[in-house]
Short mmCIF file of C-alpha atoms in Angstrom, two decimals:
data_model
loop_
_atom_site.label_atom_id
_atom_site.label_comp_id
_atom_site.label_asym_id
_atom_site.label_seq_id
_atom_site.Cartn_x
_atom_site.Cartn_y
_atom_site.Cartn_z
CA ALA A 25 -9.00 23.62 29.25
CA LEU A 26 -10.58 26.24 31.48
CA ALA A 27 -7.19 27.87 31.93
CA GLY A 28 -3.67 27.45 30.58
CA ILE A 29 -0.32 29.17 30.37
CA ILE A 30 3.07 28.77 28.68
CA MET A 31 5.98 30.59 30.31
CA ASP A 32 9.62 30.87 29.28
CA ASP A 33 11.44 29.78 32.42
CA THR A 34 14.50 32.00 32.02
CA SER A 35 12.88 35.32 31.16
CA LYS A 36 9.48 34.56 32.78
CA THR A 37 7.94 35.80 29.51
CA ILE A 38 4.36 34.59 29.04
CA VAL A 39 4.17 33.01 25.58
CA PHE A 40 0.49 32.09 25.87
CA SER A 41 -2.23 32.40 28.49
CA LYS A 42 -5.91 31.70 28.92
CA ASN A 43 -7.74 32.81 32.08
CA PRO A 44 -4.40 33.40 33.87
CA VAL A 45 -6.01 34.54 37.16
CA LEU A 46 -8.85 31.98 37.32
CA ARG A 47 -8.68 30.10 40.63
CA PHE A 48 -9.06 26.32 40.55
CA SER A 49 -8.22 23.25 42.65
CA LEU A 50 -4.67 21.93 42.24
CA ALA A 51 -5.54 18.26 42.78
CA SER A 52 -2.28 16.28 42.96
CA THR A 53 -0.14 19.09 41.55
CA THR A 54 -0.29 20.14 45.22
CA LYS A 55 2.50 17.58 45.65
CA ILE A 56 4.95 19.87 43.84
CA MET A 57 4.82 22.14 46.89
CA THR A 58 4.77 19.14 49.25
CA ALA A 59 8.04 18.03 47.67
CA LEU A 60 9.62 21.49 47.79
CA ALA A 61 8.73 22.02 51.45
CA ALA A 62 9.88 18.51 52.37
CA LEU A 63 13.21 18.88 50.56
CA GLU A 64 13.98 21.88 52.77
CA TYR A 65 13.58 19.78 55.93
CA TYR A 66 14.32 16.10 55.29
CA LYS A 67 17.52 14.41 54.21
CA MET A 68 17.21 11.74 51.51
CA ASP A 69 18.21 8.93 53.88
CA ASP A 70 15.89 9.99 56.71
CA ILE A 71 13.65 7.11 57.82
CA LEU A 72 9.94 7.97 58.08
CA THR A 73 7.12 5.90 59.57
CA ILE A 74 3.76 5.31 57.89
CA LYS A 75 1.22 6.56 60.44
CA THR A 76 -1.98 6.28 58.38
CA ASP A 77 -2.90 3.72 55.72
CA ASP A 78 -6.60 4.48 55.23
CA ILE A 79 -6.41 7.04 52.43
CA GLU A 80 -8.56 7.51 49.36
CA GLY A 81 -7.43 8.01 45.79
CA SER A 82 -4.08 6.95 44.33
CA VAL A 83 -1.88 5.11 46.85
CA ALA A 84 1.30 3.05 46.83
CA GLY A 85 -0.16 0.65 49.37
CA PHE A 86 2.11 1.34 52.34
CA LYS A 87 1.02 -0.24 55.63
CA LYS A 88 0.74 1.50 59.00
CA GLY A 89 4.00 1.12 60.94
CA GLU A 90 6.10 0.54 57.82
CA LYS A 91 9.40 2.41 57.77
CA ILE A 92 10.56 3.92 54.49
CA SER A 93 13.29 6.38 53.50
CA PHE A 94 12.31 9.92 52.57
CA GLU A 95 13.89 9.39 49.13
CA ASN A 96 11.61 6.44 48.40
CA LEU A 97 8.55 8.31 49.66
CA LEU A 98 9.47 11.21 47.37
CA TYR A 99 9.50 8.89 44.35
CA ALA A 100 6.21 7.30 45.44
CA MET A 101 4.59 10.70 45.82
CA LEU A 102 5.75 12.16 42.51
CA LEU A 103 5.62 9.16 40.13
CA PRO A 104 2.35 7.28 40.80
CA SER A 105 1.11 10.28 42.85
CA ALA A 106 0.69 8.24 46.01
CA ASN A 107 -1.45 10.04 48.56
CA ASP A 108 -0.18 7.80 51.35
CA ALA A 109 3.40 8.88 50.59
CA ALA A 110 2.47 12.57 50.69
CA LEU A 111 0.66 12.14 54.00
CA ALA A 112 3.57 10.19 55.50
CA ILE A 113 5.93 13.03 54.60
CA ALA A 114 3.58 15.53 56.30
CA ASP A 115 2.81 13.30 59.31
CA ASN A 116 6.50 12.87 60.17
CA TYR A 117 7.15 16.62 60.20
CA PRO A 118 7.35 18.19 63.69
CA GLY A 119 3.76 19.01 64.64
CA GLY A 120 2.35 16.69 61.99
CA GLU A 121 0.43 17.57 58.84
CA LYS A 122 -1.04 20.76 60.28
CA GLU A 123 2.40 22.29 60.79
CA PHE A 124 3.67 20.92 57.49
CA VAL A 125 0.79 22.53 55.57
CA LYS A 126 1.59 25.77 57.38
CA LYS A 127 5.14 25.47 56.04
CA MET A 128 3.74 24.87 52.53
CA ASN A 129 1.73 28.10 52.71
CA GLU A 130 4.72 30.02 54.08
CA LYS A 131 6.76 28.72 51.14
CA ALA A 132 4.01 29.87 48.75
CA LEU A 133 4.21 33.38 50.18
CA SER A 134 8.00 33.41 49.92
CA LEU A 135 7.62 32.56 46.21
CA ARG A 136 5.00 35.33 45.85
CA LEU A 137 2.26 32.87 44.95
CA TYR A 138 -0.41 35.15 46.35
CA SER A 139 -3.35 33.36 44.68
CA THR A 140 -2.38 29.95 46.04
CA HIS A 141 -3.46 28.21 49.24
CA PHE A 142 -2.90 24.71 50.61
CA ALA A 143 -5.09 22.80 53.06
CA ASP A 144 -3.43 19.37 52.86
CA SER A 145 -0.31 17.66 51.57
CA ASN A 146 -1.84 15.49 48.85
CA GLY A 147 -4.41 17.69 47.08
CA LEU A 148 -7.60 15.86 48.05
CA ASP A 149 -9.22 18.94 49.64
CA ASP A 150 -10.75 20.55 46.55
CA SER A 151 -12.51 23.33 48.47
CA GLN A 152 -9.45 24.71 50.27
CA ASN A 153 -6.59 23.92 47.87
CA TYR A 154 -6.48 26.48 45.09
CA THR A 155 -4.16 28.26 42.68
CA THR A 156 -4.02 29.92 39.25
CA VAL A 157 -2.10 28.78 36.17
CA THR A 158 0.19 31.79 36.66
CA ASP A 159 1.09 30.74 40.21
CA LEU A 160 1.39 27.11 39.19
CA ALA A 161 3.86 27.99 36.42
CA ASN A 162 5.95 29.99 38.87
CA LEU A 163 5.82 27.16 41.43
CA ALA A 164 6.98 24.73 38.74
CA SER A 165 9.78 27.10 37.78
CA ALA A 166 11.05 27.15 41.36
CA ALA A 167 10.68 23.40 41.85
CA ILE A 168 12.42 22.29 38.65
CA LYS A 169 15.55 24.18 39.70
CA ASN A 170 15.95 21.74 42.58
CA ASN A 171 18.21 19.01 41.21
CA ILE A 172 16.64 16.24 43.30
CA PHE A 173 13.09 17.24 42.34
CA SER A 174 14.08 17.52 38.67
CA LYS A 175 15.64 14.05 38.71
CA VAL A 176 12.62 12.44 40.38
CA VAL A 177 9.94 13.93 38.10
CA SER A 178 11.89 12.92 34.97
CA THR A 179 11.98 9.25 36.09
CA LYS A 180 9.59 6.85 34.32
CA ILE A 181 9.91 3.77 36.54
CA LYS A 182 11.44 3.25 39.99
CA ILE A 183 11.56 0.18 42.22
CA ILE A 184 11.64 0.93 45.94
CA SER A 185 11.34 -1.01 49.18
CA ASP A 186 10.81 -0.40 52.86
CA ILE A 187 13.62 -0.68 55.42
CA GLY A 188 14.65 -4.33 55.51
CA ASN A 189 13.32 -4.99 52.00
CA SER A 190 10.23 -6.74 53.35
CA ASN A 191 7.96 -4.98 50.86
CA VAL A 192 8.90 -3.99 47.31
CA TYR A 193 6.97 -1.44 45.24
CA VAL A 194 7.16 -0.79 41.49
CA LEU A 195 6.45 2.89 40.82
CA LYS A 196 5.36 4.06 37.38
CA ASN A 197 5.14 7.73 36.43
CA LEU A 198 1.59 8.77 35.49
CA ASN A 199 2.92 11.44 33.10
CA LYS A 200 2.42 9.80 29.68
CA LEU A 201 4.13 12.74 27.92
CA LEU A 202 7.44 12.15 29.71
CA GLY A 203 10.28 11.78 27.21
CA VAL A 204 8.23 13.08 24.26
CA GLN A 205 9.65 16.10 22.38
CA GLY A 206 11.89 17.27 25.21
CA ILE A 207 9.31 16.88 27.99
CA ASN A 208 11.08 16.12 31.29
CA GLY A 209 8.33 16.61 33.90
CA ILE A 210 6.52 17.61 35.99
CA LYS A 211 3.25 16.46 37.59
CA THR A 212 -0.24 15.26 36.77
CA GLY A 213 -3.31 15.75 38.93
CA TYR A 214 -6.94 14.68 38.98
CA THR A 215 -9.98 14.80 41.24
CA ASP A 216 -13.65 14.68 40.23
CA GLU A 217 -14.09 18.34 41.16
CA ALA A 218 -10.81 19.67 39.76
CA GLY A 219 -10.81 17.54 36.62
CA GLY A 220 -7.43 17.05 34.98
CA VAL A 221 -4.51 19.32 35.94
CA LEU A 222 -1.14 19.07 34.23
CA VAL A 223 2.15 20.85 34.87
CA THR A 224 4.68 20.25 32.10
CA SER A 225 8.34 21.13 31.59
CA GLU A 226 9.69 21.07 28.05
CA MET A 227 13.16 21.86 26.71
CA GLN A 228 13.33 23.68 23.36
CA ASP A 229 16.76 24.69 22.04
CA ALA A 230 18.20 25.07 25.57
CA HIS A 231 15.11 27.02 26.65
CA ARG A 232 12.80 25.57 29.24
CA LEU A 233 9.08 26.18 28.80
#
């Protein structure tokens, strides 16, 4: 890996680090912040509308005009890393994705992630989405304390549907390490430019790393 870090979640002690201030693209680990920002605005039973269905990369396959609960979109975004789910969450925010991304960056500043910047909600913009392993560890630390987020990212398989049950989707978590040696999250990411990015949460003797 070009960079890596292991942080004790309680004390914030750095157990190991390699290139801790090297900036790199987040890829789909961007969706950790998408989820955090969305959880501050949406209720789980809010109904959102799919406004765009022409999206590259990993998708759930939602169709334009489809109506889906925020809870189901959250699972779709965080398990199979669906870019269409992330964009739907941003598109339905007041002012659309532009305002939602602004909220993501405001949230980053509030968490003191000063080496992090977001340009979209799904992590496809490699040139403008960036972070460091130090910031990413601190973002993960904040996110995992949200009970809903923690529950979602620890789920291996989830079956969801749109409103009316017209379309059913089987969601499988891309995190192959989930459930191994105390690992209970968090998010994978990949683009050609970023390469592989992995944010992991592991429990060791009541300590979270």
